[in-house]
Structure formats: C-alpha cells, structure tokens
C-alpha cells in the first residue's frame, strides 16, 4: 500500500527549477506549466499517450521539492554544465580562456529598512509567536487584548513615519513626541512578554522552537528600541555595524555601487567571471567583502582548473598584490590602476592590446544584464540557504540558455549546408 504524497526525481526538480529561472516566473505560473505545458512535461518524462493515467503535480509538491537542491549540488551541476559547454563551443581542446570578472548586487526580498519599521516588525513577530501558543493552548491567560497590541503599535509606527515625512514648524518636537509614545508602547509590550514568557507551555519540541523564535524577536525588539531612542531622542549617529537591515533576511547588506539609480541596494554583492564564449565559469557571493578582496580566492580556484590567456577587471579590483599574483600565471592581465599612473603604468594602459581587452571587458556587463533579466535582480526566496541556491540556479539557467543558443545555431548552419548541397546536386 502506497502512502504519502508522490515525490519528484532529481531530473524533474532540475527541469522545473530551470524553467522557473529562465522564464523568471512565480511558483503559481510554474505549477501551471508543469501540469499543462506539453513540451515541458515531455522533457520531464511524465507526458504519456492517450489512455494512460495523467500525472499531475501538486503546487506544494513543486515548492517543497524545487527548494531541496542545496548550494553544493547546484555548484557541482554548474561545473558539469560549463564542461559540456566547452565541448560545444571550443574548436580545440587546449584553447586558452579569455576571462572577465565584475561584481553586481543581487537584492534580497526585503522592504526598505528604518529603525521604526524594523521595531514594528520585531513587535508583530513577537506577538505572532504568542498567537501560535494561544491557538494551540486556548487556556493561556493574559492576552485577551492581543488585537489591540497590534493596532496600537502599527498606528504608532505610522504616526512616526508621517511625522518624519511632514514639514512645517515644530517638526523636530512632533517627531520626538510621536517617537516617545511609540517607544512607551514598545517597552510596555517588551515588559509584558518578559513577564508572561515563563507561563507559556513547553509541551513538545514545536513549543521549544517557538520559544526560541520568540526569544530572537524579543532581542531584536529590544535592540531597535535602543537604536530608535539613541538616534532620535539622544541625537546619536548610529555606527554602521550596529544597524540591521532586515529581521527576516539577516544576511542583507547595505550596498552602495556609486550609481545614480538606484543609489542604494539591499542584498548581497555577487562576483562573476565569464569567458570569451559568455559562459559563467565562476560565481561567488561576497560576504561583506570589497572587490579587491575577491581577486585572490577567484584566481586560486580558476588558475588551478583552466589555461588562462587573458583576464580583465575594472578599477575596483586593483591593488599591487592582486596584479602581481595574476601576472605570475596569466599571459595578459588587464587591471586599470586606481588613481594616477606612473610613466610605465601609463605606457602599459596605452598599449593597443590593453585597450582592446579593456573594451571587450564590457561584455561581462552585458552578461550581468542578461542575468538580471532572467530573475537575478532580486531573489524572491526566503533564507540565506535559499538565496545561495537561487543564485546558483540562475547561473545554471543562464549557461544552459547560452549553450542551447549555440546548439541551435550549429544545427541551423548544418541544415543550410545540407540544403545547398541538395540544390547543387
């Protein structure tokens, strides 16, 4: 007797994950395609002829299974895809690579952070944890006015936002007054949570997990009470390393890339390296790292795997150590110097080959734009593990699409030759 929900094999999971990224669609649209798009179902191996029982995928089955691929598996898949790509693109086995490296921001699924709206997020999630206990244990006392807590805190948060955005005389006093009231409500909630926390049950492992989540949100609530008070009431400038940009996606960084629009992005920087065939041979998420810090780990990985003829970067990656490291293994390194060049450096940058490779470096920006158009401008998935997996699947989808385009072009040329041969005969 079969019990439970039918699963999916790895091939079906991979196909659906690639369709999602190539089309940049939601799980609802993916669910529809998985059940009604004949070609996709044929690729997955589930489309059968007339008279056979039809295989249908449940929505939650797709969501649960597509999210099972981990970052290590996806990275290994990407290596296999790149090696397959070289069999398609390369005319000679030993052909050296011409690499280009650049970085860009991948946004996480967060709203724009302020200390007062993050305080509200922390408060409402603390209340949500209490609500879970009340649903499971209706006999728990002391939370009869739960809805009032939500309403009062949300109204106070909105009043603070309105006070900050409005103008006119006495703005500073109005802001401080609304913030004081908001903080008084938040502290009252914090005190109530502290008093009643010990009375909440710990009957099973799920209760313990809810307690741990509640402790985390209470810590964040306390932190943002402190930050808001220091910034508005005490006039302090909050150090950058004390700031939190999301209570849900804690890995999120405040990224300034020197652009006019958007001037700030919230997420993680991603460094990618592409070759002359426009395949992405390496990608790395930057953990509070600058471009300069990424050169050494990328070089150590790729120099050991590939024969590299040239490698280009922009000015953000330059320092003496990085350039010296690469010049010991790569025939031509294009890494423009930050600031003023001496005569020798200026002569190098004025050389024809240097200028030619520097101009070709813009191809990596085109690759980045295509990645963003395929869904890598913003990650809709929650959690850092899923963020990393989403990036890896995006790179795999990009590379497969490039390889597919080349295979179609090869087939088109073969058909053209065969057609001309038949005409000549």
mmCIF file of C-alpha atoms in Angstrom:
data_model
loop_
_atom_site.group_PDB
_atom_site.id
_atom_site.type_symbol
_atom_site.label_atom_id
_atom_site.label_comp_id
_atom_site.label_asym_id
_atom_site.label_seq_id
_atom_site.Cartn_x
_atom_site.Cartn_y
_atom_site.Cartn_z
ATOM 1 C CA UNK A 1 0.000 0.000 0.000
ATOM 2 C CA UNK A 2 1.394 3.399 -1.025
ATOM 3 C CA UNK A 3 1.015 6.228 1.446
ATOM 4 C CA UNK A 4 2.034 9.871 1.482
ATOM 5 C CA UNK A 5 2.451 12.328 -1.354
ATOM 6 C CA UNK A 6 4.230 11.259 -4.591
ATOM 7 C CA UNK A 7 7.641 12.858 -4.852
ATOM 8 C CA UNK A 8 9.737 14.036 -7.799
ATOM 9 C CA UNK A 9 13.014 12.716 -9.121
ATOM 10 C CA UNK A 10 16.113 14.917 -9.412
ATOM 11 C CA UNK A 11 15.703 15.406 -13.159
ATOM 12 C CA UNK A 12 12.149 16.718 -12.757
ATOM 13 C CA UNK A 13 13.264 19.015 -9.933
ATOM 14 C CA UNK A 14 16.129 20.384 -12.041
ATOM 15 C CA UNK A 15 13.946 20.951 -15.120
ATOM 16 C CA UNK A 16 11.328 22.873 -13.136
ATOM 17 C CA UNK A 17 13.970 24.939 -11.342
ATOM 18 C CA UNK A 18 15.482 25.924 -14.716
ATOM 19 C CA UNK A 19 12.092 26.777 -16.218
ATOM 20 C CA UNK A 20 11.376 28.998 -13.237
ATOM 21 C CA UNK A 21 14.655 30.913 -13.635
ATOM 22 C CA UNK A 22 14.728 31.069 -17.452
ATOM 23 C CA UNK A 23 11.194 32.452 -17.554
ATOM 24 C CA UNK A 24 11.547 34.486 -14.311
ATOM 25 C CA UNK A 25 8.135 33.288 -13.107
ATOM 26 C CA UNK A 26 6.376 32.597 -9.807
ATOM 27 C CA UNK A 27 5.593 29.166 -8.360
ATOM 28 C CA UNK A 28 1.937 29.622 -9.407
ATOM 29 C CA UNK A 29 2.960 30.011 -13.050
ATOM 30 C CA UNK A 30 5.441 27.131 -12.703
ATOM 31 C CA UNK A 31 2.662 24.922 -11.303
ATOM 32 C CA UNK A 32 0.504 25.730 -14.329
ATOM 33 C CA UNK A 33 3.319 24.964 -16.801
ATOM 34 C CA UNK A 34 4.236 21.701 -15.037
ATOM 35 C CA UNK A 35 0.684 20.411 -15.493
ATOM 36 C CA UNK A 36 -0.335 21.902 -18.853
ATOM 37 C CA UNK A 37 2.763 22.610 -20.985
ATOM 38 C CA UNK A 38 3.198 19.523 -23.158
ATOM 39 C CA UNK A 39 6.845 20.101 -24.147
ATOM 40 C CA UNK A 40 7.989 20.715 -20.553
ATOM 41 C CA UNK A 41 6.149 17.572 -19.430
ATOM 42 C CA UNK A 42 7.830 15.593 -22.227
ATOM 43 C CA UNK A 43 11.264 16.850 -21.120
ATOM 44 C CA UNK A 44 10.455 15.785 -17.544
ATOM 45 C CA UNK A 45 9.330 12.371 -18.821
ATOM 46 C CA UNK A 46 5.780 12.500 -17.431
ATOM 47 C CA UNK A 47 3.723 13.191 -20.576
ATOM 48 C CA UNK A 48 2.041 9.984 -21.716
ATOM 49 C CA UNK A 49 -0.148 8.995 -24.612
ATOM 50 C CA UNK A 50 -3.926 8.733 -24.768
ATOM 51 C CA UNK A 51 -5.443 6.139 -22.447
ATOM 52 C CA UNK A 52 -2.769 6.349 -19.733
ATOM 53 C CA UNK A 53 -3.312 7.862 -16.306
ATOM 54 C CA UNK A 54 -2.205 11.504 -16.340
ATOM 55 C CA UNK A 55 0.465 12.551 -13.811
ATOM 56 C CA UNK A 56 -0.424 15.810 -12.043
ATOM 57 C CA UNK A 57 1.909 17.861 -9.813
ATOM 58 C CA UNK A 58 0.534 19.497 -6.681
ATOM 59 C CA UNK A 59 1.540 23.108 -6.013
ATOM 60 C CA UNK A 60 3.124 22.396 -2.617
ATOM 61 C CA UNK A 61 4.911 19.358 -4.036
ATOM 62 C CA UNK A 62 6.683 21.629 -6.551
ATOM 63 C CA UNK A 63 7.566 24.277 -3.938
ATOM 64 C CA UNK A 64 8.924 21.721 -1.461
ATOM 65 C CA UNK A 65 10.962 19.720 -3.972
ATOM 66 C CA UNK A 66 12.457 22.556 -6.027
ATOM 67 C CA UNK A 67 13.751 24.065 -2.781
ATOM 68 C CA UNK A 68 15.539 20.797 -1.853
ATOM 69 C CA UNK A 69 18.522 21.437 -4.139
ATOM 70 C CA UNK A 70 21.361 22.751 -1.976
ATOM 71 C CA UNK A 71 24.158 25.142 -2.901
ATOM 72 C CA UNK A 72 26.849 22.427 -3.134
ATOM 73 C CA UNK A 73 24.754 20.328 -5.543
ATOM 74 C CA UNK A 74 23.995 23.344 -7.728
ATOM 75 C CA UNK A 75 27.691 24.344 -7.847
ATOM 76 C CA UNK A 76 28.632 20.842 -8.978
ATOM 77 C CA UNK A 77 25.904 20.992 -11.635
ATOM 78 C CA UNK A 78 27.308 24.299 -12.866
ATOM 79 C CA UNK A 79 30.788 22.779 -13.273
ATOM 80 C CA UNK A 80 29.319 19.936 -15.340
ATOM 81 C CA UNK A 81 27.329 22.417 -17.461
ATOM 82 C CA UNK A 82 30.420 24.556 -18.160
ATOM 83 C CA UNK A 83 32.485 21.499 -19.167
ATOM 84 C CA UNK A 84 29.687 20.419 -21.504
ATOM 85 C CA UNK A 85 29.570 23.967 -22.887
ATOM 86 C CA UNK A 86 33.256 23.818 -23.814
ATOM 87 C CA UNK A 87 32.624 20.663 -25.845
ATOM 88 C CA UNK A 88 30.065 22.681 -27.814
ATOM 89 C CA UNK A 89 31.963 25.984 -28.141
ATOM 90 C CA UNK A 90 35.661 25.085 -28.306
ATOM 91 C CA UNK A 91 37.227 24.334 -31.680
ATOM 92 C CA UNK A 92 40.372 22.952 -29.997
ATOM 93 C CA UNK A 93 40.571 21.119 -26.684
ATOM 94 C CA UNK A 94 43.572 23.133 -25.426
ATOM 95 C CA UNK A 95 42.178 26.547 -26.377
ATOM 96 C CA UNK A 96 43.013 29.067 -23.619
ATOM 97 C CA UNK A 97 40.343 31.168 -21.928
ATOM 98 C CA UNK A 98 39.950 34.936 -22.012
ATOM 99 C CA UNK A 99 38.248 35.813 -18.734
ATOM 100 C CA UNK A 100 36.403 38.880 -17.457
ATOM 101 C CA UNK A 101 35.407 39.489 -13.820
ATOM 102 C CA UNK A 102 32.936 42.003 -12.402
ATOM 103 C CA UNK A 103 30.517 42.309 -9.479
ATOM 104 C CA UNK A 104 26.924 43.456 -9.029
ATOM 105 C CA UNK A 105 24.245 43.494 -6.341
ATOM 106 C CA UNK A 106 21.570 40.806 -6.010
ATOM 107 C CA UNK A 107 18.710 42.206 -3.958
ATOM 108 C CA UNK A 108 17.138 40.151 -1.178
ATOM 109 C CA UNK A 109 13.399 40.012 -0.546
ATOM 110 C CA UNK A 110 13.159 42.889 1.967
ATOM 111 C CA UNK A 111 11.411 46.231 2.339
ATOM 112 C CA UNK A 112 13.381 49.454 2.792
ATOM 113 C CA UNK A 113 14.601 49.406 6.417
ATOM 114 C CA UNK A 114 14.188 52.118 9.030
ATOM 115 C CA UNK A 115 14.658 51.645 12.750
ATOM 116 C CA UNK A 116 10.991 52.393 13.444
ATOM 117 C CA UNK A 117 9.556 49.949 10.861
ATOM 118 C CA UNK A 118 12.017 47.238 11.959
ATOM 119 C CA UNK A 119 10.831 47.873 15.524
ATOM 120 C CA UNK A 120 7.279 47.222 14.324
ATOM 121 C CA UNK A 121 8.407 44.043 12.510
ATOM 122 C CA UNK A 122 10.055 42.782 15.712
ATOM 123 C CA UNK A 123 6.985 43.595 17.807
ATOM 124 C CA UNK A 124 4.448 41.976 15.484
ATOM 125 C CA UNK A 125 6.533 38.815 15.093
ATOM 126 C CA UNK A 126 6.863 38.542 18.873
ATOM 127 C CA UNK A 127 3.074 38.799 19.069
ATOM 128 C CA UNK A 128 2.741 36.223 16.273
ATOM 129 C CA UNK A 129 4.688 33.726 18.394
ATOM 130 C CA UNK A 130 2.325 34.339 21.314
ATOM 131 C CA UNK A 131 -0.625 33.885 18.942
ATOM 132 C CA UNK A 132 0.701 30.430 17.995
ATOM 133 C CA UNK A 133 0.624 29.412 21.659
ATOM 134 C CA UNK A 134 -2.896 30.812 22.085
ATOM 135 C CA UNK A 135 -4.130 28.834 19.082
ATOM 136 C CA UNK A 136 -2.643 25.603 20.434
ATOM 137 C CA UNK A 137 -3.380 26.280 24.127
ATOM 138 C CA UNK A 138 -6.577 28.397 24.414
ATOM 139 C CA UNK A 139 -6.356 28.218 28.214
ATOM 140 C CA UNK A 140 -3.307 30.544 28.297
ATOM 141 C CA UNK A 141 -4.292 33.726 30.173
ATOM 142 C CA UNK A 142 -3.271 37.384 29.883
ATOM 143 C CA UNK A 143 -3.561 38.033 26.151
ATOM 144 C CA UNK A 144 -7.209 38.977 25.763
ATOM 145 C CA UNK A 145 -6.270 42.304 24.112
ATOM 146 C CA UNK A 146 -3.926 40.819 21.521
ATOM 147 C CA UNK A 147 -5.580 42.673 18.622
ATOM 148 C CA UNK A 148 -5.247 45.974 20.490
ATOM 149 C CA UNK A 149 -1.490 45.456 20.799
ATOM 150 C CA UNK A 150 -1.191 45.012 17.026
ATOM 151 C CA UNK A 151 -3.389 48.033 16.304
ATOM 152 C CA UNK A 152 -1.721 50.430 18.754
ATOM 153 C CA UNK A 153 1.827 49.556 17.709
ATOM 154 C CA UNK A 154 1.056 49.751 13.987
ATOM 155 C CA UNK A 155 -0.728 53.097 14.372
ATOM 156 C CA UNK A 156 2.224 54.433 16.384
ATOM 157 C CA UNK A 157 4.682 53.278 13.710
ATOM 158 C CA UNK A 158 2.649 55.012 11.002
ATOM 159 C CA UNK A 159 2.445 58.195 13.081
ATOM 160 C CA UNK A 160 6.245 58.233 13.407
ATOM 161 C CA UNK A 161 6.657 57.776 9.653
ATOM 162 C CA UNK A 162 4.195 60.583 8.959
ATOM 163 C CA UNK A 163 5.981 62.896 11.418
ATOM 164 C CA UNK A 164 9.343 62.242 9.716
ATOM 165 C CA UNK A 165 7.958 62.872 6.212
ATOM 166 C CA UNK A 166 5.969 66.030 7.042
ATOM 167 C CA UNK A 167 7.391 69.547 7.214
ATOM 168 C CA UNK A 168 6.423 72.837 8.849
ATOM 169 C CA UNK A 169 7.259 74.484 12.130
ATOM 170 C CA UNK A 170 7.955 72.359 15.172
ATOM 171 C CA UNK A 171 8.754 69.239 13.138
ATOM 172 C CA UNK A 172 11.526 68.127 15.491
ATOM 173 C CA UNK A 173 9.254 68.352 18.529
ATOM 174 C CA UNK A 174 6.461 66.447 16.763
ATOM 175 C CA UNK A 175 8.886 63.715 15.753
ATOM 176 C CA UNK A 176 10.237 63.345 19.289
ATOM 177 C CA UNK A 177 6.738 63.324 20.767
ATOM 178 C CA UNK A 178 5.492 60.557 18.446
ATOM 179 C CA UNK A 179 8.695 58.552 18.969
ATOM 180 C CA UNK A 180 8.372 58.786 22.773
ATOM 181 C CA UNK A 181 4.807 57.456 22.589
ATOM 182 C CA UNK A 182 5.874 54.682 20.179
ATOM 183 C CA UNK A 183 8.758 53.672 22.464
ATOM 184 C CA UNK A 184 6.476 53.648 25.513
ATOM 185 C CA UNK A 185 4.144 51.179 23.763
ATOM 186 C CA UNK A 186 7.068 49.032 22.600
ATOM 187 C CA UNK A 187 8.568 48.931 26.108
ATOM 188 C CA UNK A 188 5.176 48.037 27.577
ATOM 189 C CA UNK A 189 4.953 45.109 25.160
ATOM 190 C CA UNK A 190 8.523 44.047 25.949
ATOM 191 C CA UNK A 191 7.776 44.037 29.687
ATOM 192 C CA UNK A 192 4.582 42.034 29.179
ATOM 193 C CA UNK A 193 6.388 39.490 27.023
ATOM 194 C CA UNK A 194 9.118 39.092 29.662
ATOM 195 C CA UNK A 195 6.541 38.547 32.423
ATOM 196 C CA UNK A 196 4.378 36.074 30.522
ATOM 197 C CA UNK A 197 7.112 34.130 28.710
ATOM 198 C CA UNK A 198 7.615 31.721 31.614
ATOM 199 C CA UNK A 199 3.882 30.921 31.631
ATOM 200 C CA UNK A 200 3.836 29.777 28.002
ATOM 201 C CA UNK A 201 3.864 25.952 27.653
ATOM 202 C CA UNK A 202 6.782 23.801 26.506
ATOM 203 C CA UNK A 203 4.824 20.608 25.887
ATOM 204 C CA UNK A 204 6.711 19.380 22.820
ATOM 205 C CA UNK A 205 9.604 20.182 20.501
ATOM 206 C CA UNK A 206 7.488 22.586 18.430
ATOM 207 C CA UNK A 207 6.774 24.644 21.552
ATOM 208 C CA UNK A 208 10.510 24.842 22.268
ATOM 209 C CA UNK A 209 11.176 26.030 18.708
ATOM 210 C CA UNK A 210 8.505 28.729 19.029
ATOM 211 C CA UNK A 211 10.098 29.829 22.312
ATOM 212 C CA UNK A 212 13.481 30.140 20.582
ATOM 213 C CA UNK A 213 11.955 32.176 17.747
ATOM 214 C CA UNK A 214 10.198 34.373 20.264
ATOM 215 C CA UNK A 215 13.468 34.988 22.142
ATOM 216 C CA UNK A 216 15.115 36.064 18.885
ATOM 217 C CA UNK A 217 12.350 38.535 18.030
ATOM 218 C CA UNK A 218 12.364 39.897 21.580
ATOM 219 C CA UNK A 219 16.117 40.549 21.317
ATOM 220 C CA UNK A 220 15.525 42.414 18.058
ATOM 221 C CA UNK A 221 12.678 44.345 19.667
ATOM 222 C CA UNK A 222 14.970 45.429 22.493
ATOM 223 C CA UNK A 223 17.739 46.338 20.018
ATOM 224 C CA UNK A 224 15.502 48.575 17.904
ATOM 225 C CA UNK A 225 14.003 50.284 20.938
ATOM 226 C CA UNK A 226 17.571 51.215 21.861
ATOM 227 C CA UNK A 227 18.533 52.290 18.310
ATOM 228 C CA UNK A 228 15.446 54.476 17.823
ATOM 229 C CA UNK A 229 15.885 56.141 21.213
ATOM 230 C CA UNK A 230 19.587 56.851 20.619
ATOM 231 C CA UNK A 231 19.082 58.200 17.095
ATOM 232 C CA UNK A 232 16.013 60.413 17.620
ATOM 233 C CA UNK A 233 15.853 61.324 21.303
ATOM 234 C CA UNK A 234 19.589 61.419 22.086
ATOM 235 C CA UNK A 235 20.761 62.632 18.667
ATOM 236 C CA UNK A 236 23.437 59.949 18.237
ATOM 237 C CA UNK A 237 24.830 58.800 14.895
ATOM 238 C CA UNK A 238 24.421 55.021 14.855
ATOM 239 C CA UNK A 239 27.577 53.156 13.690
ATOM 240 C CA UNK A 240 27.017 51.150 10.505
ATOM 241 C CA UNK A 241 27.975 47.817 12.099
ATOM 242 C CA UNK A 242 25.191 48.187 14.700
ATOM 243 C CA UNK A 243 22.467 48.584 12.088
ATOM 244 C CA UNK A 244 20.181 45.760 10.992
ATOM 245 C CA UNK A 245 18.638 45.894 7.515
ATOM 246 C CA UNK A 246 16.092 43.099 7.898
ATOM 247 C CA UNK A 247 14.942 40.979 10.817
ATOM 248 C CA UNK A 248 13.996 38.177 8.391
ATOM 249 C CA UNK A 249 16.900 38.182 5.916
ATOM 250 C CA UNK A 250 19.705 38.870 8.390
ATOM 251 C CA UNK A 251 22.432 38.432 5.755
ATOM 252 C CA UNK A 252 21.239 41.563 3.901
ATOM 253 C CA UNK A 253 23.861 44.266 3.343
ATOM 254 C CA UNK A 254 23.557 47.978 2.541
ATOM 255 C CA UNK A 255 25.257 48.244 -0.859
ATOM 256 C CA UNK A 256 26.400 51.470 -2.494
ATOM 257 C CA UNK A 257 27.751 50.970 -6.015
ATOM 258 C CA UNK A 258 28.148 54.651 -6.910
ATOM 259 C CA UNK A 259 25.143 54.619 -9.230
ATOM 260 C CA UNK A 260 22.637 57.426 -9.646
ATOM 261 C CA UNK A 261 19.707 54.999 -9.679
ATOM 262 C CA UNK A 262 19.393 53.029 -7.533
ATOM 263 C CA UNK A 263 21.885 54.762 -5.247
ATOM 264 C CA UNK A 264 21.434 52.040 -2.588
ATOM 265 C CA UNK A 265 20.659 48.337 -2.965
ATOM 266 C CA UNK A 266 19.781 45.829 -0.236
ATOM 267 C CA UNK A 267 21.130 42.321 -0.625
ATOM 268 C CA UNK A 268 24.496 40.755 -1.388
ATOM 269 C CA UNK A 269 27.193 41.516 -3.940
ATOM 270 C CA UNK A 270 27.963 38.743 -6.401
ATOM 271 C CA UNK A 271 31.256 38.448 -8.308
ATOM 272 C CA UNK A 272 31.026 36.574 -11.613
ATOM 273 C CA UNK A 273 33.718 35.535 -14.081
ATOM 274 C CA UNK A 274 32.818 34.939 -17.740
ATOM 275 C CA UNK A 275 34.864 33.728 -20.707
ATOM 276 C CA UNK A 276 35.011 34.531 -24.437
ATOM 277 C CA UNK A 277 32.008 32.239 -25.018
ATOM 278 C CA UNK A 278 29.951 34.262 -22.493
ATOM 279 C CA UNK A 279 29.694 31.275 -20.131
ATOM 280 C CA UNK A 280 29.900 31.993 -16.397
ATOM 281 C CA UNK A 281 32.823 29.885 -15.175
ATOM 282 C CA UNK A 282 32.787 31.098 -11.554
ATOM 283 C CA UNK A 283 30.440 32.956 -9.215
ATOM 284 C CA UNK A 284 30.980 33.984 -5.604
ATOM 285 C CA UNK A 285 28.760 35.679 -3.045
ATOM 286 C CA UNK A 286 30.711 38.445 -1.309
ATOM 287 C CA UNK A 287 30.458 38.309 2.492
ATOM 288 C CA UNK A 288 30.947 41.975 3.426
ATOM 289 C CA UNK A 289 33.939 41.911 1.084
ATOM 290 C CA UNK A 290 35.214 44.515 -1.359
ATOM 291 C CA UNK A 291 36.105 43.796 -4.984
ATOM 292 C CA UNK A 292 39.817 43.906 -4.083
ATOM 293 C CA UNK A 293 39.418 41.035 -1.598
ATOM 294 C CA UNK A 294 37.797 38.751 -4.194
ATOM 295 C CA UNK A 295 40.686 38.509 -6.658
ATOM 296 C CA UNK A 296 42.863 36.064 -4.692
ATOM 297 C CA UNK A 297 40.214 33.362 -3.957
ATOM 298 C CA UNK A 298 38.844 33.544 -7.525
ATOM 299 C CA UNK A 299 42.349 33.335 -9.015
ATOM 300 C CA UNK A 300 43.379 30.382 -6.826
ATOM 301 C CA UNK A 301 40.305 28.445 -7.956
ATOM 302 C CA UNK A 302 40.388 29.200 -11.695
ATOM 303 C CA UNK A 303 44.158 29.119 -12.300
ATOM 304 C CA UNK A 304 44.245 25.553 -10.957
ATOM 305 C CA UNK A 305 41.413 24.461 -13.297
ATOM 306 C CA UNK A 306 41.921 26.306 -16.582
ATOM 307 C CA UNK A 307 44.548 27.524 -19.023
ATOM 308 C CA UNK A 308 44.004 31.309 -18.999
ATOM 309 C CA UNK A 309 45.371 33.578 -21.725
ATOM 310 C CA UNK A 310 43.970 36.945 -20.565
ATOM 311 C CA UNK A 311 41.940 38.255 -17.641
ATOM 312 C CA UNK A 312 40.295 41.673 -17.370
ATOM 313 C CA UNK A 313 38.897 43.580 -14.379
ATOM 314 C CA UNK A 314 37.702 47.105 -13.666
ATOM 315 C CA UNK A 315 39.476 49.583 -11.373
ATOM 316 C CA UNK A 316 37.654 48.377 -8.259
ATOM 317 C CA UNK A 317 39.695 45.143 -8.213
ATOM 318 C CA UNK A 318 43.119 46.793 -8.469
ATOM 319 C CA UNK A 319 45.959 46.645 -5.993
ATOM 320 C CA UNK A 320 49.635 45.773 -6.429
ATOM 321 C CA UNK A 321 49.396 42.344 -4.794
ATOM 322 C CA UNK A 322 46.426 41.273 -6.928
ATOM 323 C CA UNK A 323 48.095 42.306 -10.168
ATOM 324 C CA UNK A 324 51.390 40.635 -9.236
ATOM 325 C CA UNK A 325 49.573 37.394 -8.326
ATOM 326 C CA UNK A 326 47.784 37.239 -11.671
ATOM 327 C CA UNK A 327 50.791 38.227 -13.772
ATOM 328 C CA UNK A 328 52.636 35.191 -12.433
ATOM 329 C CA UNK A 329 50.089 32.844 -14.065
ATOM 330 C CA UNK A 330 48.221 34.763 -16.791
ATOM 331 C CA UNK A 331 49.781 35.988 -20.050
ATOM 332 C CA UNK A 332 47.848 39.292 -20.195
ATOM 333 C CA UNK A 333 46.263 40.953 -17.146
ATOM 334 C CA UNK A 334 44.017 43.985 -17.717
ATOM 335 C CA UNK A 335 43.552 45.684 -14.355
ATOM 336 C CA UNK A 336 43.415 49.508 -14.671
ATOM 337 C CA UNK A 337 45.077 51.307 -11.784
ATOM 338 C CA UNK A 338 43.122 53.399 -9.307
ATOM 339 C CA UNK A 339 44.373 56.975 -9.290
ATOM 340 C CA UNK A 340 47.299 58.435 -11.203
ATOM 341 C CA UNK A 341 49.616 56.157 -13.199
ATOM 342 C CA UNK A 342 53.389 56.497 -13.428
ATOM 343 C CA UNK A 343 55.064 56.503 -16.858
ATOM 344 C CA UNK A 344 55.480 52.729 -17.023
ATOM 345 C CA UNK A 345 51.877 52.068 -15.961
ATOM 346 C CA UNK A 346 50.563 54.703 -18.379
ATOM 347 C CA UNK A 347 52.513 53.137 -21.230
ATOM 348 C CA UNK A 348 51.020 49.737 -20.361
ATOM 349 C CA UNK A 349 47.466 51.110 -20.328
ATOM 350 C CA UNK A 350 48.040 52.939 -23.631
ATOM 351 C CA UNK A 351 49.145 49.737 -25.357
ATOM 352 C CA UNK A 352 46.871 48.521 -28.157
ATOM 353 C CA UNK A 353 46.275 45.048 -26.667
ATOM 354 C CA UNK A 354 45.434 46.532 -23.256
ATOM 355 C CA UNK A 355 42.862 48.885 -24.793
ATOM 356 C CA UNK A 356 41.402 46.110 -26.929
ATOM 357 C CA UNK A 357 40.880 43.780 -23.957
ATOM 358 C CA UNK A 358 39.619 46.640 -21.785
ATOM 359 C CA UNK A 359 36.982 47.465 -24.397
ATOM 360 C CA UNK A 360 35.964 43.799 -24.570
ATOM 361 C CA UNK A 361 35.526 43.805 -20.779
ATOM 362 C CA UNK A 362 32.140 45.491 -21.270
ATOM 363 C CA UNK A 363 30.804 42.091 -22.427
ATOM 364 C CA UNK A 364 30.625 40.975 -18.789
ATOM 365 C CA UNK A 365 28.264 43.887 -18.076
ATOM 366 C CA UNK A 366 26.025 42.596 -20.850
ATOM 367 C CA UNK A 367 26.166 39.144 -19.227
ATOM 368 C CA UNK A 368 25.159 40.695 -15.885
ATOM 369 C CA UNK A 369 22.236 42.484 -17.536
ATOM 370 C CA UNK A 370 21.024 39.205 -19.044
ATOM 371 C CA UNK A 371 21.297 37.513 -15.642
ATOM 372 C CA UNK A 372 19.195 40.272 -14.078
ATOM 373 C CA UNK A 373 16.594 39.972 -16.837
ATOM 374 C CA UNK A 374 16.383 36.231 -16.080
ATOM 375 C CA UNK A 375 15.455 36.846 -12.438
ATOM 376 C CA UNK A 376 18.747 37.568 -10.672
ATOM 377 C CA UNK A 377 17.984 41.231 -9.993
ATOM 378 C CA UNK A 378 16.027 40.259 -6.865
ATOM 379 C CA UNK A 379 15.775 36.913 -5.069
ATOM 380 C CA UNK A 380 12.146 36.134 -4.070
ATOM 381 C CA UNK A 381 13.120 33.144 -1.900
ATOM 382 C CA UNK A 382 13.478 33.440 1.872
ATOM 383 C CA UNK A 383 16.525 32.489 3.922
ATOM 384 C CA UNK A 384 20.236 32.617 3.119
ATOM 385 C CA UNK A 385 20.394 28.958 2.088
ATOM 386 C CA UNK A 386 17.653 29.537 -0.499
ATOM 387 C CA UNK A 387 19.292 32.825 -1.552
ATOM 388 C CA UNK A 388 22.525 30.960 -2.398
ATOM 389 C CA UNK A 389 20.647 28.189 -4.198
ATOM 390 C CA UNK A 390 18.634 30.716 -6.221
ATOM 391 C CA UNK A 391 21.840 32.401 -7.413
ATOM 392 C CA UNK A 392 23.379 29.058 -8.414
ATOM 393 C CA UNK A 393 20.266 28.012 -10.333
ATOM 394 C CA UNK A 394 20.200 31.396 -12.089
ATOM 395 C CA UNK A 395 23.782 30.882 -13.255
ATOM 396 C CA UNK A 396 22.933 27.341 -14.425
ATOM 397 C CA UNK A 397 19.887 28.630 -16.323
ATOM 398 C CA UNK A 398 21.977 31.357 -17.952
ATOM 399 C CA UNK A 399 24.717 28.921 -19.042
ATOM 400 C CA UNK A 400 22.237 26.353 -20.368
ATOM 401 C CA UNK A 401 20.490 29.041 -22.372
ATOM 402 C CA UNK A 402 23.805 30.159 -23.906
ATOM 403 C CA UNK A 403 24.721 26.570 -24.792
ATOM 404 C CA UNK A 404 21.239 25.980 -26.219
ATOM 405 C CA UNK A 405 21.506 29.059 -28.434
ATOM 406 C CA UNK A 406 24.849 27.812 -29.782
ATOM 407 C CA UNK A 407 23.457 24.316 -30.472
ATOM 408 C CA UNK A 408 20.517 25.846 -32.362
ATOM 409 C CA UNK A 409 22.929 27.981 -34.404
ATOM 410 C CA UNK A 410 25.105 24.936 -35.207
ATOM 411 C CA UNK A 411 22.007 22.995 -36.304
ATOM 412 C CA UNK A 412 20.840 25.931 -38.438
ATOM 413 C CA UNK A 413 24.197 26.097 -40.230
ATOM 414 C CA UNK A 414 24.180 22.326 -40.808
ATOM 415 C CA UNK A 415 20.679 22.498 -42.277
ATOM 416 C CA UNK A 416 21.772 25.364 -44.536
ATOM 417 C CA UNK A 417 24.777 23.380 -45.813
ATOM 418 C CA UNK A 418 22.614 20.295 -46.443
ATOM 419 C CA UNK A 419 20.052 22.408 -48.301
ATOM 420 C CA UNK A 420 22.742 23.975 -50.512
ATOM 421 C CA UNK A 421 24.223 20.525 -51.158
ATOM 422 C CA UNK A 422 20.835 19.177 -52.292
ATOM 423 C CA UNK A 423 20.299 22.190 -54.567
ATOM 424 C CA UNK A 424 23.765 21.750 -56.084
ATOM 425 C CA UNK A 425 23.093 18.062 -56.682
#
